[in-house]
Every structure is written in structure tokens, then in C-alpha cells.
C-alpha positions in Angstrom: 0.0 0.0 0.0 2.8 2.4 0.9 4.5 1.7 -2.5 1.3 2.7 -4.2 1.4 6.1 -2.5 5.1 6.6 -3.4 4.4 5.8 -7.1 1.2 7.8 -7.2 -0.8 4.7 -8.2 -2.6 4.1 -4.9 -6.4 4.2 -5.2 -8.7 6.4 -3.0 -10.1 3.2 -1.5 -6.7 2.3 0.0 -6.5 5.7 1.8 -10.1 5.2 2.9 -9.2 1.8 4.3 -6.3 3.2 6.3 -8.4 6.1 7.5 -11.2 3.8 8.8 -8.8 1.3 10.3 -6.8 3.9 12.3 -9.0 6.9 12.8 -10.6 6.0 16.1 -7.3 5.2 17.8 -5.6 8.3 16.4 -8.4 10.5 17.6 -8.4 9.0 21.1 -4.7 9.7 21.3 -5.1 13.3 20.0 -7.6 13.9 22.8 -4.9 13.1 25.3 -2.6 15.7 23.8 -4.9 18.8 23.6 -7.8 20.1 25.6 -10.2 21.2 22.9 -12.1 18.4 21.1 -12.1 20.3 17.9 -8.3 20.7 18.0 -8.1 16.9 18.5 -10.2 16.3 15.4 -7.9 18.7 13.4 -4.8 17.0 14.7 -6.2 13.7 13.6 -6.9 14.9 10.1 -3.5 16.6 9.9 -1.7 13.4 11.0 -3.3 11.4 8.1 -2.5 14.2 5.6 1.1 14.4 6.7 1.6 10.7 6.7 0.3 10.4 3.2 2.5 13.3 2.1 5.5 11.7 3.7 4.9 8.4 1.9 4.6 10.2 -1.4 7.9 11.9 -0.8 9.6 8.6 -0.1 9.4 8.6 3.7 6.7 7.8 6.1 5.9 4.6 7.9 8.2 1.6 7.2 6.0 -0.7 9.2 2.6 -0.4 10.8 0.9 2.9 10.2 -0.6 3.5 13.7 2.6 4.2 15.6 3.7 6.6 12.9 0.3 8.4 12.9 0.4 8.7 16.7 3.8 10.2 16.6 2.8 12.7 13.9 -0.1 13.7 16.2 2.3 14.3 19.0 4.7 16.4 17.0 2.0 18.4 15.3 0.4 19.2 18.7 3.8 20.5 19.9 4.2 22.5 16.7 0.8 24.0 16.9 1.1 24.8 20.6 4.2 26.9 19.9 2.8 28.5 16.7 0.0 30.8 15.7 -2.7 28.3 16.5 -1.7 28.2 20.2 -3.3 24.8 20.8 -3.8 24.2 24.5 -2.1 21.0 25.5 -3.3 18.8 28.3 -1.3 19.0 31.5 -0.1 15.4 31.1 1.1 16.0 27.6 2.7 19.4 28.5 4.7 17.6 31.2 6.0 15.1 28.6 6.7 17.8 26.1 9.1 19.6 28.4 11.2 16.4 28.7 11.5 15.4 25.1 12.8 17.1 21.9 11.0 16.8 18.6 12.8 14.9 15.8 12.3 15.5 12.1 11.2 12.0 11.3 9.0 10.0 13.7 11.0 6.8 13.0 14.4 8.5 13.2 15.1 7.3 16.8 14.5 3.7 15.9 16.4 3.7 12.6 19.2 6.2 13.3 22.0 3.8 12.4 22.4 1.4 9.5 24.0 -1.2 11.7 20.7 -1.7 13.5 19.0 -3.5 10.7 18.9 -6.8 12.5 17.0 -5.1 15.4 14.7 -3.3 13.0 13.9 -6.5 11.2 13.2 -8.2 14.5 10.9 -5.4 15.5 9.0 -5.5 12.2 8.5 -9.2 12.5 6.4 -8.8 15.7 2.6 -8.6 15.7 1.3 -5.1 15.1 -0.2 -4.7 18.6 3.2 -5.6 20.1 5.0 -3.1 17.8 2.6 -0.4 18.9 3.1 -1.0 22.6 6.8 -1.2 22.2 7.0 1.9 20.1 4.9 3.9 22.6 6.6 2.6 25.8 10.2 2.3 24.6 10.7 4.9 21.8 8.1 7.5 22.8 8.4 6.7 26.5 4.7 7.0 27.1 3.3 6.1 30.6 0.9 3.1 30.7 -2.2 5.2 31.3 -1.7 7.1 28.0 -0.9 3.9 26.1 -4.1 2.4 27.5 -6.1 5.1 25.8 -4.6 4.3 22.4 -5.0 0.5 22.7 -8.4 0.8 24.5 -7.3 -1.5 27.3 -6.6 -1.0 31.0 -3.2 0.3 32.3 -2.6 -3.1 33.8 -3.3 -4.6 30.5 -0.7 -2.3 28.9 1.9 -3.5 31.5 1.1 -7.2 30.7 1.1 -6.6 26.9 4.4 -4.6 27.0 6.1 -7.4 29.0 5.0 -10.1 26.4 6.1 -7.8 23.6 9.5 -7.2 25.1 10.1 -10.9 25.6 8.9 -11.4 22.0 11.4 -8.8 20.7 14.3 -10.5 22.6 13.4 -13.9 21.1 12.9 -12.4 17.7 16.2 -10.7 17.8 18.1 -13.8 18.8 16.3 -15.8 16.1 17.3 -13.2 13.5 20.9 -13.3 14.8 20.8 -17.1 14.5 19.5 -17.0 11.0 22.1 -14.5 9.9 25.0 -16.3 11.7 28.1 -16.6 9.5 29.1 -20.1 10.5 28.3 -22.9 12.9 30.3 -21.5 15.7 28.2 -18.3 15.7 25.1 -20.4 15.7 26.4 -22.4 18.6 27.0 -19.3 20.7 23.8 -17.5 19.8 21.8 -19.0 22.7 24.6 -18.3 25.1 24.6 -14.6 24.1 20.9 -14.3 25.0 21.5 -16.0 28.4 24.5 -13.8 29.1 22.5 -10.6 28.4 19.7 -11.7 30.7 22.2 -12.5 33.5 24.0 -9.2 33.1 27.4 -10.3 31.7 29.3 -12.9 29.6 29.2 -16.4 31.1 32.0 -18.7 30.2 35.5 -18.3 28.8 34.6 -20.0 25.5 31.9 -17.4 24.8 34.2 -14.6 25.9 36.9 -15.8 23.5 34.4 -16.0 20.7 33.0 -12.5 21.3 36.6 -11.2 21.3 37.3 -12.6 17.9 33.9 -12.3 16.2 32.7 -8.8 15.2 29.3 -10.2 14.1 28.5 -11.8 17.5 30.1 -9.0 19.6 27.9 -6.5 17.8 24.8 -8.6 18.5 25.8 -8.9 22.1 26.3 -5.1 22.5 23.0 -4.3 20.7 21.1 -6.8 22.8 22.6 -5.3 25.9 21.4 -1.9 24.9 18.0 -3.2 24.0 17.8 -5.0 27.4 18.8 -1.8 29.2 16.2 0.2 27.3 13.5 -2.3 28.2 14.4 -2.3 31.8 14.4 1.5 32.1 11.1 2.1 30.3 8.8 4.2 32.5 6.5 2.3 34.8 6.1 -0.8 32.6 7.5 -3.5 34.8 6.8 -7.2 34.3 3.4 -8.3 35.6 3.2 -10.2 38.8 3.9 -13.9 38.4 5.7 -13.4 35.1 9.0 -15.3 34.5 11.9 -14.2 32.3 
């Protein structure tokens, strides 16, 4: 569908389908950003317009549309609040705005480096609902009560869903690493890399020697360490009671 927009060949029906599929969630999120319901409706319409324009220009969402649309709503709300429109932000969103800077592209933070392709591929391979909760909690650093409004579930449901999604992303990354392994030795150590990251450090001299001599696996180890740290430090989205790592 995105390719159709980039080439100019997409039918109006495709845009209508995207609009109907994501409009309600996008509007719910817009209402958490600004106080006036009419401003929320305008933000929603603007988000779809900007997303379609970005795709036609060769950018836009590279995976599910909803996380991209929600981020466009957020950035547009901040832009309008500082511009001539003077949109009044909600107190909750204003507090978030003061702690975060706007980036030019809503996916820039996730796709900043070319050597993160394995992580990106792992993320895109997850179910859309998992991608959304990970995007909002890890990349956008939204608290559970705001994510709950987007997903139309309870805050405790967000916590549970985020935990499952993070575990899924870890497994997906290790699986992608295993599939991309250069040789049998890399495949042999793939499982040990995951276990070491979960335990907070390299376990075993054989693995340590392999990481010292294998740039491919050492990069995977460092990236997985960073991913694990980000997932641990995400705001107020700890594992649900009774969950096991």
C-alpha cells in the first residue's frame, strides 16, 4: 500500500481503508494531547495528511501505520502549541513535552544507524499490537495510562502486553541473529549470548573468546545489551506479577 502512494498509483479506496482502520485510535490519542475536542479532530486529520504526504515523498511509515500516525499527532500538537494556532495542551502532555525534543522523522530514533538493521527486522516481524506498545513505551516513553487510551485497554493490560512484547522482541532478535550467523560457531554461541545478556554479563571463557574474535556476534551482544537496558528502564512498565523471564 505504501509503495502505491510513493508511485502515485494508490487508489482512493486504499486511503479510505487506512483512515477507517486507524481513525478512532488516532483521535483517542489526539484527545490526550490537547484540551479542545475540535483541536483533537484537526490533529487527527492533519496526521493522516502528513503521513500520506511523507509516503509520497519517499518517507513515512516503514512498518505499521498506527505508531507513525500517533507520533505525527504528538509532533503536530507541539508544533501548533508553539505557533500561531496556540493549541492548548493537556497538563499530562505538556509535562511530557518539556522532557522530550522533537525529531524530524517519527522513526528517526529507531532507525538512526544502518547497523541496527537486525534489530529493525526483528521489530517489524512482531505482531502489530506488540509493535505499537513497544513503540509507545520504549521509543516514545509514554506512561501506561496514555498507552491504555490508544489501545483501548486498562493500564494493567498495557503492562502485561508490554512485557510479552519485550520478551517477543528479545526472542525475535536472537532468532534473526541465529538465521544471519556466519558459521556454525556463531550459531552455537547464539543461545549463550541471550542467556548472558539476561544475566547481566558474559558467562564462560569460551563465549568470551568467541566474542573477542567475532565482530558479528560481539555487535549482536552489544546491541542486545542496549535493548535489554532500554526495556528495563522504560517508564512504569515492569513485568506483571507472576511473570517469569
